[in-house]
PDB file of C-alpha atoms in Angstrom:
ATOM      1  CA  UNK A   1      51.145 -17.155 -24.342  1.00 63.00           C
ATOM      2  CA  UNK A   2      48.482 -17.090 -21.647  1.00 84.00           C
ATOM      3  CA  UNK A   3      45.375 -15.351 -22.927  1.00 92.00           C
ATOM      4  CA  UNK A   4      44.302 -12.106 -21.305  1.00 96.00           C
ATOM      5  CA  UNK A   5      40.782 -10.776 -20.888  1.00 98.00           C
ATOM      6  CA  UNK A   6      39.483  -7.251 -20.232  1.00 98.00           C
ATOM      7  CA  UNK A   7      36.434  -7.523 -18.003  1.00 98.00           C
ATOM      8  CA  UNK A   8      36.688  -4.899 -15.249  1.00 98.00           C
ATOM      9  CA  UNK A   9      39.514  -2.717 -16.526  1.00 98.00           C
ATOM     10  CA  UNK A  10      41.931  -3.967 -13.889  1.00 98.00           C
ATOM     11  CA  UNK A  11      43.346  -6.746 -16.056  1.00 98.00           C
ATOM     12  CA  UNK A  12      45.882  -4.200 -17.338  1.00 98.00           C
ATOM     13  CA  UNK A  13      48.383  -2.590 -15.006  1.00 98.00           C
ATOM     14  CA  UNK A  14      48.505   1.157 -14.450  1.00 98.00           C
ATOM     15  CA  UNK A  15      51.567   1.350 -16.682  1.00 98.00           C
ATOM     16  CA  UNK A  16      49.909  -0.641 -19.446  1.00 98.00           C
ATOM     17  CA  UNK A  17      46.782   1.499 -19.278  1.00 98.00           C
ATOM     18  CA  UNK A  18      48.704   4.780 -19.423  1.00 98.00           C
ATOM     19  CA  UNK A  19      50.796   3.377 -22.283  1.00 98.00           C
ATOM     20  CA  UNK A  20      47.545   2.413 -24.057  1.00 98.00           C
ATOM     21  CA  UNK A  21      46.434   6.050 -23.879  1.00 98.00           C
ATOM     22  CA  UNK A  22      49.730   7.300 -25.288  1.00 98.00           C
ATOM     23  CA  UNK A  23      49.692   4.751 -28.097  1.00 98.00           C
ATOM     24  CA  UNK A  24      46.088   5.667 -28.894  1.00 98.00           C
ATOM     25  CA  UNK A  25      47.024   9.346 -29.246  1.00 98.00           C
ATOM     26  CA  UNK A  26      49.774   8.467 -31.719  1.00 98.00           C
ATOM     27  CA  UNK A  27      47.827   5.886 -33.688  1.00 98.00           C
ATOM     28  CA  UNK A  28      44.784   8.162 -33.922  1.00 98.00           C
ATOM     29  CA  UNK A  29      46.954  10.853 -35.501  1.00 97.00           C
ATOM     30  CA  UNK A  30      48.577   8.330 -37.842  1.00 98.00           C
ATOM     31  CA  UNK A  31      45.217   6.922 -38.923  1.00 97.00           C
ATOM     32  CA  UNK A  32      43.842  10.387 -39.649  1.00 96.00           C
ATOM     33  CA  UNK A  33      46.994  11.048 -41.721  1.00 97.00           C
ATOM     34  CA  UNK A  34      46.280   7.961 -43.818  1.00 97.00           C
ATOM     35  CA  UNK A  35      48.726   5.475 -42.334  1.00 97.00           C
ATOM     36  CA  UNK A  36      47.496   1.873 -42.307  1.00 95.00           C
ATOM     37  CA  UNK A  37      48.059  -0.532 -39.425  1.00 96.00           C
ATOM     38  CA  UNK A  38      47.872  -4.298 -39.884  1.00 96.00           C
ATOM     39  CA  UNK A  39      48.384  -5.674 -36.368  1.00 96.00           C
ATOM     40  CA  UNK A  40      45.202  -7.776 -36.614  1.00 97.00           C
ATOM     41  CA  UNK A  41      45.824  -9.104 -40.122  1.00 97.00           C
ATOM     42  CA  UNK A  42      44.402 -12.617 -40.366  1.00 96.00           C
ATOM     43  CA  UNK A  43      42.533 -12.265 -37.053  1.00 97.00           C
ATOM     44  CA  UNK A  44      38.794 -12.777 -36.681  1.00 98.00           C
ATOM     45  CA  UNK A  45      36.564 -11.471 -33.886  1.00 98.00           C
ATOM     46  CA  UNK A  46      33.006 -12.177 -32.798  1.00 98.00           C
ATOM     47  CA  UNK A  47      30.764  -9.556 -31.200  1.00 98.00           C
ATOM     48  CA  UNK A  48      28.263 -11.379 -28.996  1.00 98.00           C
ATOM     49  CA  UNK A  49      25.743  -8.695 -28.029  1.00 97.00           C
ATOM     50  CA  UNK A  50      22.689  -9.317 -25.851  1.00 94.00           C
ATOM     51  CA  UNK A  51      22.009  -5.566 -25.563  1.00 92.00           C
ATOM     52  CA  UNK A  52      21.481  -2.976 -28.267  1.00 92.00           C
ATOM     53  CA  UNK A  53      24.435  -0.810 -29.238  1.00 95.00           C
ATOM     54  CA  UNK A  54      25.582   1.981 -31.525  1.00 96.00           C
ATOM     55  CA  UNK A  55      29.013   3.170 -30.353  1.00 97.00           C
ATOM     56  CA  UNK A  56      30.337  -0.130 -29.018  1.00 98.00           C
ATOM     57  CA  UNK A  57      29.312  -2.187 -32.028  1.00 98.00           C
ATOM     58  CA  UNK A  58      30.427   0.261 -34.710  1.00 98.00           C
ATOM     59  CA  UNK A  59      33.693   1.253 -33.011  1.00 98.00           C
ATOM     60  CA  UNK A  60      34.796  -2.350 -32.505  1.00 98.00           C
ATOM     61  CA  UNK A  61      33.836  -3.494 -35.984  1.00 98.00           C
ATOM     62  CA  UNK A  62      35.485  -0.504 -37.648  1.00 98.00           C
ATOM     63  CA  UNK A  63      38.508  -0.801 -35.350  1.00 98.00           C
ATOM     64  CA  UNK A  64      39.068  -4.450 -36.243  1.00 98.00           C
ATOM     65  CA  UNK A  65      38.776  -3.604 -39.942  1.00 98.00           C
ATOM     66  CA  UNK A  66      41.203  -0.681 -39.669  1.00 98.00           C
ATOM     67  CA  UNK A  67      43.758  -3.020 -38.109  1.00 97.00           C
ATOM     68  CA  UNK A  68      43.386  -5.565 -40.918  1.00 97.00           C
ATOM     69  CA  UNK A  69      41.101  -8.077 -39.204  1.00 98.00           C
ATOM     70  CA  UNK A  70      37.525  -9.203 -39.727  1.00 98.00           C
ATOM     71  CA  UNK A  71      34.539  -9.325 -37.391  1.00 98.00           C
ATOM     72  CA  UNK A  72      31.058 -10.783 -37.242  1.00 97.00           C
ATOM     73  CA  UNK A  73      28.093  -9.620 -35.176  1.00 97.00           C
ATOM     74  CA  UNK A  74      26.002 -12.121 -33.197  1.00 97.00           C
ATOM     75  CA  UNK A  75      22.719 -11.007 -31.669  1.00 92.00           C
ATOM     76  CA  UNK A  76      20.777 -13.304 -29.287  1.00 83.00           C
ATOM     77  CA  UNK A  77      18.594 -14.602 -32.112  1.00 87.00           C
ATOM     78  CA  UNK A  78      21.676 -15.503 -34.168  1.00 90.00           C
ATOM     79  CA  UNK A  79      23.089 -18.121 -31.788  1.00 91.00           C
ATOM     80  CA  UNK A  80      22.005 -21.266 -29.979  1.00 92.00           C
ATOM     81  CA  UNK A  81      22.155 -19.357 -26.691  1.00 89.00           C
ATOM     82  CA  UNK A  82      18.571 -18.398 -27.514  1.00 86.00           C
ATOM     83  CA  UNK A  83      17.666 -22.089 -27.476  1.00 89.00           C
ATOM     84  CA  UNK A  84      19.378 -22.962 -24.239  1.00 89.00           C
ATOM     85  CA  UNK A  85      22.989 -23.729 -25.158  1.00 93.00           C
ATOM     86  CA  UNK A  86      25.185 -23.012 -22.151  1.00 95.00           C
ATOM     87  CA  UNK A  87      27.577 -20.085 -21.984  1.00 96.00           C
ATOM     88  CA  UNK A  88      30.422 -22.503 -21.334  1.00 97.00           C
ATOM     89  CA  UNK A  89      29.711 -24.533 -24.464  1.00 97.00           C
ATOM     90  CA  UNK A  90      29.284 -21.379 -26.535  1.00 96.00           C
ATOM     91  CA  UNK A  91      32.599 -19.984 -25.288  1.00 97.00           C
ATOM     92  CA  UNK A  92      34.496 -23.171 -26.082  1.00 97.00           C
ATOM     93  CA  UNK A  93      32.957 -23.487 -29.550  1.00 97.00           C
ATOM     94  CA  UNK A  94      33.547 -19.851 -30.484  1.00 97.00           C
ATOM     95  CA  UNK A  95      37.168 -20.239 -29.346  1.00 98.00           C
ATOM     96  CA  UNK A  96      37.600 -22.741 -32.175  1.00 98.00           C
ATOM     97  CA  UNK A  97      36.533 -20.172 -34.774  1.00 98.00           C
ATOM     98  CA  UNK A  98      37.676 -16.706 -33.760  1.00 98.00           C
ATOM     99  CA  UNK A  99      40.637 -14.958 -32.125  1.00 97.00           C
ATOM    100  CA  UNK A 100      38.711 -12.765 -29.695  1.00 98.00           C
ATOM    101  CA  UNK A 101      35.233 -12.319 -28.290  1.00 98.00           C
ATOM    102  CA  UNK A 102      33.651  -8.932 -27.531  1.00 98.00           C
ATOM    103  CA  UNK A 103      30.611  -9.272 -25.283  1.00 98.00           C
ATOM    104  CA  UNK A 104      27.773  -6.909 -24.357  1.00 97.00           C
ATOM    105  CA  UNK A 105      25.425  -8.454 -21.832  1.00 96.00           C
ATOM    106  CA  UNK A 106      23.464  -7.984 -18.608  1.00 95.00           C
ATOM    107  CA  UNK A 107      24.837  -9.679 -15.486  1.00 97.00           C
ATOM    108  CA  UNK A 108      28.608  -9.499 -15.095  1.00 98.00           C
ATOM    109  CA  UNK A 109      28.599 -13.171 -14.117  1.00 98.00           C
ATOM    110  CA  UNK A 110      27.706 -13.996 -17.728  1.00 97.00           C
ATOM    111  CA  UNK A 111      30.852 -12.495 -19.175  1.00 98.00           C
ATOM    112  CA  UNK A 112      32.937 -14.025 -16.396  1.00 98.00           C
ATOM    113  CA  UNK A 113      31.592 -17.465 -17.303  1.00 98.00           C
ATOM    114  CA  UNK A 114      32.353 -16.882 -20.967  1.00 98.00           C
ATOM    115  CA  UNK A 115      35.895 -15.773 -20.133  1.00 98.00           C
ATOM    116  CA  UNK A 116      36.459 -18.719 -17.821  1.00 98.00           C
ATOM    117  CA  UNK A 117      35.616 -21.173 -20.587  1.00 98.00           C
ATOM    118  CA  UNK A 118      37.070 -19.377 -23.598  1.00 98.00           C
ATOM    119  CA  UNK A 119      40.645 -19.963 -24.718  1.00 98.00           C
ATOM    120  CA  UNK A 120      40.634 -16.594 -26.515  1.00 98.00           C
ATOM    121  CA  UNK A 121      40.600 -13.047 -25.098  1.00 98.00           C
ATOM    122  CA  UNK A 122      37.188 -11.851 -23.931  1.00 98.00           C
ATOM    123  CA  UNK A 123      36.535  -8.097 -23.876  1.00 98.00           C
ATOM    124  CA  UNK A 124      33.741  -6.428 -21.941  1.00 98.00           C
ATOM    125  CA  UNK A 125      31.693  -4.260 -24.280  1.00 98.00           C
ATOM    126  CA  UNK A 126      29.351  -3.488 -21.344  1.00 98.00           C
ATOM    127  CA  UNK A 127      27.765  -5.369 -18.460  1.00 97.00           C
ATOM    128  CA  UNK A 128      25.462  -4.135 -15.734  1.00 96.00           C
ATOM    129  CA  UNK A 129      28.488  -3.840 -13.411  1.00 98.00           C
ATOM    130  CA  UNK A 130      31.328  -2.523 -15.580  1.00 98.00           C
ATOM    131  CA  UNK A 131      31.962  -0.578 -18.800  1.00 98.00           C
ATOM    132  CA  UNK A 132      35.776  -0.423 -18.994  1.00 98.00           C
ATOM    133  CA  UNK A 133      36.056   0.311 -22.718  1.00 98.00           C
ATOM    134  CA  UNK A 134      34.112   3.510 -22.104  1.00 98.00           C
ATOM    135  CA  UNK A 135      36.530   4.454 -19.337  1.00 98.00           C
ATOM    136  CA  UNK A 136      39.654   4.143 -21.477  1.00 98.00           C
ATOM    137  CA  UNK A 137      37.998   6.305 -24.145  1.00 98.00           C
ATOM    138  CA  UNK A 138      37.125   8.840 -21.439  1.00 98.00           C
ATOM    139  CA  UNK A 139      40.668   9.008 -20.111  1.00 98.00           C
ATOM    140  CA  UNK A 140      42.005   9.268 -23.663  1.00 98.00           C
ATOM    141  CA  UNK A 141      39.731  12.295 -24.099  1.00 98.00           C
ATOM    142  CA  UNK A 142      41.114  13.858 -20.914  1.00 98.00           C
ATOM    143  CA  UNK A 143      44.640  13.132 -22.128  1.00 98.00           C
ATOM    144  CA  UNK A 144      43.935  14.976 -25.359  1.00 98.00           C
ATOM    145  CA  UNK A 145      42.163  17.921 -23.723  1.00 98.00           C
ATOM    146  CA  UNK A 146      44.584  18.504 -20.825  1.00 98.00           C
ATOM    147  CA  UNK A 147      47.816  16.895 -22.008  1.00 98.00           C
ATOM    148  CA  UNK A 148      47.591  14.250 -19.280  1.00 97.00           C
ATOM    149  CA  UNK A 149      45.132  12.079 -17.420  1.00 98.00           C
ATOM    150  CA  UNK A 150      47.024  11.316 -14.213  1.00 97.00           C
ATOM    151  CA  UNK A 151      46.469  13.982 -11.579  1.00 98.00           C
ATOM    152  CA  UNK A 152      43.160  15.256 -12.966  1.00 98.00           C
ATOM    153  CA  UNK A 153      39.789  15.193 -11.224  1.00 98.00           C
ATOM    154  CA  UNK A 154      36.486  14.008 -12.711  1.00 98.00           C
ATOM    155  CA  UNK A 155      33.163  14.768 -11.029  1.00 98.00           C
ATOM    156  CA  UNK A 156      30.401  12.285 -11.798  1.00 98.00           C
ATOM    157  CA  UNK A 157      26.771  13.282 -11.129  1.00 98.00           C
ATOM    158  CA  UNK A 158      23.722  11.033 -10.954  1.00 97.00           C
ATOM    159  CA  UNK A 159      23.270   7.282 -10.792  1.00 96.00           C
ATOM    160  CA  UNK A 160      26.195   5.206  -9.514  1.00 97.00           C
ATOM    161  CA  UNK A 161      26.052   2.729 -12.391  1.00 97.00           C
ATOM    162  CA  UNK A 162      28.414   0.671 -14.523  1.00 97.00           C
ATOM    163  CA  UNK A 163      29.980   3.782 -16.063  1.00 98.00           C
ATOM    164  CA  UNK A 164      30.628   5.174 -12.584  1.00 98.00           C
ATOM    165  CA  UNK A 165      32.191   1.882 -11.520  1.00 98.00           C
ATOM    166  CA  UNK A 166      34.623   1.866 -14.430  1.00 98.00           C
ATOM    167  CA  UNK A 167      35.564   5.509 -13.922  1.00 98.00           C
ATOM    168  CA  UNK A 168      36.257   4.745 -10.267  1.00 98.00           C
ATOM    169  CA  UNK A 169      38.339   1.633 -10.898  1.00 98.00           C
ATOM    170  CA  UNK A 170      40.339   2.658 -13.949  1.00 98.00           C
ATOM    171  CA  UNK A 171      40.684   6.212 -12.664  1.00 98.00           C
ATOM    172  CA  UNK A 172      42.029   5.062  -9.318  1.00 98.00           C
ATOM    173  CA  UNK A 173      44.377   2.661 -11.112  1.00 98.00           C
ATOM    174  CA  UNK A 174      46.033   5.376 -13.218  1.00 98.00           C
ATOM    175  CA  UNK A 175      45.840   8.277 -10.767  1.00 98.00           C
ATOM    176  CA  UNK A 176      42.690  10.149 -11.818  1.00 98.00           C
ATOM    177  CA  UNK A 177      40.578  11.346  -8.879  1.00 98.00           C
ATOM    178  CA  UNK A 178      36.860  10.587  -9.112  1.00 98.00           C
ATOM    179  CA  UNK A 179      34.256  12.363  -7.010  1.00 98.00           C
ATOM    180  CA  UNK A 180      30.771  10.915  -7.478  1.00 98.00           C
ATOM    181  CA  UNK A 181      27.699  12.812  -6.299  1.00 98.00           C
ATOM    182  CA  UNK A 182      24.792  10.388  -6.224  1.00 97.00           C
ATOM    183  CA  UNK A 183      21.271  10.547  -4.840  1.00 95.00           C
ATOM    184  CA  UNK A 184      20.709   8.513  -1.648  1.00 95.00           C
ATOM    185  CA  UNK A 185      20.044   4.951  -2.675  1.00 94.00           C
ATOM    186  CA  UNK A 186      21.823   5.397  -6.006  1.00 96.00           C
ATOM    187  CA  UNK A 187      25.423   5.196  -4.795  1.00 97.00           C
ATOM    188  CA  UNK A 188      27.935   2.977  -6.619  1.00 98.00           C
ATOM    189  CA  UNK A 189      28.544  -0.592  -5.492  1.00 98.00           C
ATOM    190  CA  UNK A 190      30.328  -0.693  -2.123  1.00 98.00           C
ATOM    191  CA  UNK A 191      32.706  -3.413  -3.258  1.00 98.00           C
ATOM    192  CA  UNK A 192      33.750  -1.375  -6.271  1.00 98.00           C
ATOM    193  CA  UNK A 193      34.259   1.739  -4.138  1.00 98.00           C
ATOM    194  CA  UNK A 194      36.381  -0.194  -1.659  1.00 98.00           C
ATOM    195  CA  UNK A 195      38.539  -1.609  -4.452  1.00 98.00           C
ATOM    196  CA  UNK A 196      38.925   1.835  -5.992  1.00 98.00           C
ATOM    197  CA  UNK A 197      40.023   3.354  -2.691  1.00 98.00           C
ATOM    198  CA  UNK A 198      42.664   0.670  -2.326  1.00 98.00           C
ATOM    199  CA  UNK A 199      44.003   1.443  -5.798  1.00 98.00           C
ATOM    200  CA  UNK A 200      43.863   5.181  -5.173  1.00 98.00           C
ATOM    201  CA  UNK A 201      46.039   4.795  -2.089  1.00 97.00           C
ATOM    202  CA  UNK A 202      48.802   3.546  -4.390  1.00 97.00           C
ATOM    203  CA  UNK A 203      48.278   5.915  -7.327  1.00 98.00           C
ATOM    204  CA  UNK A 204      47.788   9.147  -5.360  1.00 98.00           C
ATOM    205  CA  UNK A 205      44.229   9.631  -6.603  1.00 98.00           C
ATOM    206  CA  UNK A 206      41.215  10.426  -4.427  1.00 98.00           C
ATOM    207  CA  UNK A 207      37.869   8.637  -4.375  1.00 98.00           C
ATOM    208  CA  UNK A 208      34.942  10.597  -2.945  1.00 98.00           C
ATOM    209  CA  UNK A 209      31.318   9.439  -2.751  1.00 98.00           C
ATOM    210  CA  UNK A 210      28.892  12.166  -1.724  1.00 98.00           C
ATOM    211  CA  UNK A 211      25.369  13.434  -2.252  1.00 98.00           C
ATOM    212  CA  UNK A 212      26.554  17.044  -2.618  1.00 98.00           C
ATOM    213  CA  UNK A 213      26.869  18.223  -6.211  1.00 98.00           C
ATOM    214  CA  UNK A 214      29.119  21.199  -5.489  1.00 97.00           C
ATOM    215  CA  UNK A 215      31.415  19.160  -3.266  1.00 98.00           C
ATOM    216  CA  UNK A 216      31.909  16.751  -6.130  1.00 98.00           C
ATOM    217  CA  UNK A 217      32.411  19.473  -8.751  1.00 98.00           C
ATOM    218  CA  UNK A 218      34.797  21.650  -6.771  1.00 98.00           C
ATOM    219  CA  UNK A 219      38.169  21.680  -8.557  1.00 98.00           C
ATOM    220  CA  UNK A 220      36.988  19.255 -11.239  1.00 98.00           C
ATOM    221  CA  UNK A 221      38.535  19.228 -14.697  1.00 98.00           C
ATOM    222  CA  UNK A 222      35.490  17.414 -16.091  1.00 98.00           C
ATOM    223  CA  UNK A 223      31.878  16.951 -15.060  1.00 98.00           C
ATOM    224  CA  UNK A 224      30.417  13.663 -16.248  1.00 98.00           C
ATOM    225  CA  UNK A 225      26.915  12.206 -16.264  1.00 98.00           C
ATOM    226  CA  UNK A 226      24.934   9.330 -17.749  1.00 97.00           C
ATOM    227  CA  UNK A 227      21.271   8.528 -18.341  1.00 95.00           C
ATOM    228  CA  UNK A 228      19.114   8.064 -15.269  1.00 90.00           C
ATOM    229  CA  UNK A 229      17.195   5.119 -16.728  1.00 81.00           C
ATOM    230  CA  UNK A 230      19.404   2.432 -18.261  1.00 72.00           C
ATOM    231  CA  UNK A 231      18.414  -0.586 -20.331  1.00 64.00           C
ATOM    232  CA  UNK A 232      16.277  -2.898 -18.217  1.00 66.00           C
ATOM    233  CA  UNK A 233      15.246  -0.164 -15.737  1.00 66.00           C
ATOM    234  CA  UNK A 234      12.278   1.237 -17.650  1.00 74.00           C
ATOM    235  CA  UNK A 235       9.797   0.155 -14.961  1.00 76.00           C
ATOM    236  CA  UNK A 236      11.666   2.396 -12.467  1.00 79.00           C
ATOM    237  CA  UNK A 237      11.702   5.453 -14.721  1.00 81.00           C
ATOM    238  CA  UNK A 238       9.440   7.753 -12.705  1.00 87.00           C
ATOM    239  CA  UNK A 239      11.139   7.002  -9.380  1.00 90.00           C
ATOM    240  CA  UNK A 240      14.586   7.468 -10.857  1.00 92.00           C
ATOM    241  CA  UNK A 241      13.808  10.748 -12.586  1.00 92.00           C
ATOM    242  CA  UNK A 242      12.363  12.234  -9.404  1.00 93.00           C
ATOM    243  CA  UNK A 243      15.271  11.139  -7.187  1.00 94.00           C
ATOM    244  CA  UNK A 244      17.985  12.187  -9.635  1.00 96.00           C
ATOM    245  CA  UNK A 245      16.527  15.521 -10.791  1.00 95.00           C
ATOM    246  CA  UNK A 246      18.811  17.565  -8.452  1.00 97.00           C
ATOM    247  CA  UNK A 247      21.835  16.026 -10.210  1.00 97.00           C
ATOM    248  CA  UNK A 248      21.160  17.436 -13.666  1.00 97.00           C
ATOM    249  CA  UNK A 249      24.248  18.910 -15.320  1.00 98.00           C
ATOM    250  CA  UNK A 250      23.892  22.585 -16.236  1.00 97.00           C
ATOM    251  CA  UNK A 251      26.251  25.543 -16.259  1.00 96.00           C
ATOM    252  CA  UNK A 252      25.656  26.192 -12.559  1.00 97.00           C
ATOM    253  CA  UNK A 253      27.430  22.999 -11.480  1.00 98.00           C
ATOM    254  CA  UNK A 254      30.647  24.305 -13.063  1.00 98.00           C
ATOM    255  CA  UNK A 255      30.941  27.368 -10.825  1.00 97.00           C
ATOM    256  CA  UNK A 256      33.598  25.766  -8.600  1.00 97.00           C
ATOM    257  CA  UNK A 257      35.217  23.631 -11.305  1.00 98.00           C
ATOM    258  CA  UNK A 258      38.579  24.607 -12.774  1.00 98.00           C
ATOM    259  CA  UNK A 259      38.615  27.160 -15.614  1.00 96.00           C
ATOM    260  CA  UNK A 260      38.200  25.295 -18.883  1.00 97.00           C
ATOM    261  CA  UNK A 261      36.474  22.303 -17.286  1.00 98.00           C
ATOM    262  CA  UNK A 262      34.694  20.132 -19.825  1.00 98.00           C
ATOM    263  CA  UNK A 263      31.397  18.248 -19.948  1.00 98.00           C
ATOM    264  CA  UNK A 264      31.418  14.496 -20.573  1.00 98.00           C
ATOM    265  CA  UNK A 265      28.698  11.946 -21.286  1.00 98.00           C
ATOM    266  CA  UNK A 266      29.023   8.376 -22.584  1.00 97.00           C
ATOM    267  CA  UNK A 267      25.877   8.754 -24.742  1.00 97.00           C
ATOM    268  CA  UNK A 268      23.143   8.223 -25.691  1.00 95.00           C
ATOM    269  CA  UNK A 269      21.773  11.189 -23.743  1.00 96.00           C
ATOM    270  CA  UNK A 270      18.249  11.930 -22.608  1.00 94.00           C
ATOM    271  CA  UNK A 271      18.364  15.641 -23.283  1.00 95.00           C
ATOM    272  CA  UNK A 272      16.490  17.724 -20.753  1.00 94.00           C
ATOM    273  CA  UNK A 273      16.848  15.044 -18.076  1.00 94.00           C
ATOM    274  CA  UNK A 274      20.405  14.386 -16.879  1.00 96.00           C
ATOM    275  CA  UNK A 275      21.782  17.270 -18.970  1.00 97.00           C
ATOM    276  CA  UNK A 276      20.469  20.499 -20.455  1.00 96.00           C
ATOM    277  CA  UNK A 277      20.573  20.827 -24.236  1.00 94.00           C
ATOM    278  CA  UNK A 278      22.704  23.958 -23.958  1.00 95.00           C
ATOM    279  CA  UNK A 279      25.364  22.014 -22.081  1.00 96.00           C
ATOM    280  CA  UNK A 280      25.631  19.018 -24.377  1.00 96.00           C
ATOM    281  CA  UNK A 281      25.695  21.284 -27.433  1.00 96.00           C
ATOM    282  CA  UNK A 282      27.852  24.019 -25.880  1.00 97.00           C
ATOM    283  CA  UNK A 283      31.566  24.840 -25.888  1.00 97.00           C
ATOM    284  CA  UNK A 284      32.334  22.728 -22.803  1.00 98.00           C
ATOM    285  CA  UNK A 285      31.028  19.555 -24.409  1.00 98.00           C
ATOM    286  CA  UNK A 286      33.493  16.760 -25.235  1.00 98.00           C
ATOM    287  CA  UNK A 287      30.862  14.110 -25.901  1.00 98.00           C
ATOM    288  CA  UNK A 288      31.524  13.606 -29.630  1.00 98.00           C
ATOM    289  CA  UNK A 289      35.271  13.431 -29.001  1.00 98.00           C
ATOM    290  CA  UNK A 290      34.591  10.793 -26.323  1.00 98.00           C
ATOM    291  CA  UNK A 291      32.470   8.770 -28.714  1.00 98.00           C
ATOM    292  CA  UNK A 292      35.143   8.965 -31.390  1.00 98.00           C
ATOM    293  CA  UNK A 293      37.801   7.877 -28.938  1.00 98.00           C
ATOM    294  CA  UNK A 294      36.003   4.591 -28.344  1.00 98.00           C
ATOM    295  CA  UNK A 295      37.449   3.573 -31.715  1.00 98.00           C
ATOM    296  CA  UNK A 296      41.014   4.603 -30.990  1.00 98.00           C
ATOM    297  CA  UNK A 297      41.336   3.349 -27.405  1.00 98.00           C
ATOM    298  CA  UNK A 298      39.762   0.005 -28.272  1.00 98.00           C
ATOM    299  CA  UNK A 299      42.096  -0.509 -31.219  1.00 98.00           C
ATOM    300  CA  UNK A 300      45.099  -0.385 -28.905  1.00 98.00           C
ATOM    301  CA  UNK A 301      43.300  -2.711 -26.475  1.00 98.00           C
ATOM    302  CA  UNK A 302      42.726  -5.207 -29.291  1.00 98.00           C
ATOM    303  CA  UNK A 303      46.402  -5.011 -30.213  1.00 97.00           C
ATOM    304  CA  UNK A 304      47.439  -5.631 -26.611  1.00 97.00           C
ATOM    305  CA  UNK A 305      45.201  -8.647 -26.190  1.00 97.00           C
ATOM    306  CA  UNK A 306      45.157 -10.247 -29.613  1.00 92.00           C
ATOM    307  CA  UNK A 307      47.582  -8.480 -31.923  1.00 77.00           C
ATOM    308  CA  UNK A 308      50.228 -10.128 -34.067  1.00 58.00           C
ATOM    309  CA  UNK A 309      52.811  -9.907 -31.254  1.00 51.00           C
ATOM    310  CA  UNK A 310      50.397 -11.345 -28.695  1.00 52.00           C
ATOM    311  CA  UNK A 311      49.360 -14.701 -30.153  1.00 44.00           C
ATOM    312  CA  UNK A 312      46.494 -16.461 -28.407  1.00 40.00           C
TER     313      UNK A 312
END
């Protein structure tokens, strides 16, 4: 069987992605009831992480274990990449040892090169351009909160970053409208927006990029934000905080949202910057549910790409 990767979130079809969400709902309930799943029995996975991580690392390692597989964590200092071995050579060698590779890195070109040279599935655990595993956890959270994902609207406020890109692409794919309010100069990548609009034309979703917070939040079922200063952007911190200050999430931004609209954040949060403490700790907050759903959405993704019925 031809191996499949998950790099941008568009490697799965809309139907497969929606089915993933439904399967995650069921398997999450079964796991909490004590049922064991063994779809990754005998499978081994490597986590090659060039960036720090809490949720991505723990959720993947626990998810593999819950499905009967094993995993090993590789930081930059643990491999010969730190001494100049090429990505291509590393990908080919690791393909001889493990059944899947989960990567967290900087430039998206790095994971693309790994995937091109690996004979095993490569999963994007985060790059500077995309964070698709976060998006499927987000849409699983919406599915649980509202009984569906398709047809909902998410308002994103702040920096048009990798999280924004994945919300736009995966949302447009499965019919979730995304309205992103970003400060001038902080809009999402034009190529990503164009691709999302093309997908939205087929799914019935809407893609809106604006600088107006209330325009974005009007009719939203969820208001989403992320940190203003991501890993590697520390030298831009003061400029970013000043430009993005009007995009802080507080109760006021919900005035035109739908009744029962929720607050979402991929975490970690810089409390008092992109979101007020009262919001992240309040009754609208779904952030812990989102974090938990990383585990459940990713388990179904692992089954799809490398499970016992999908030999690599």
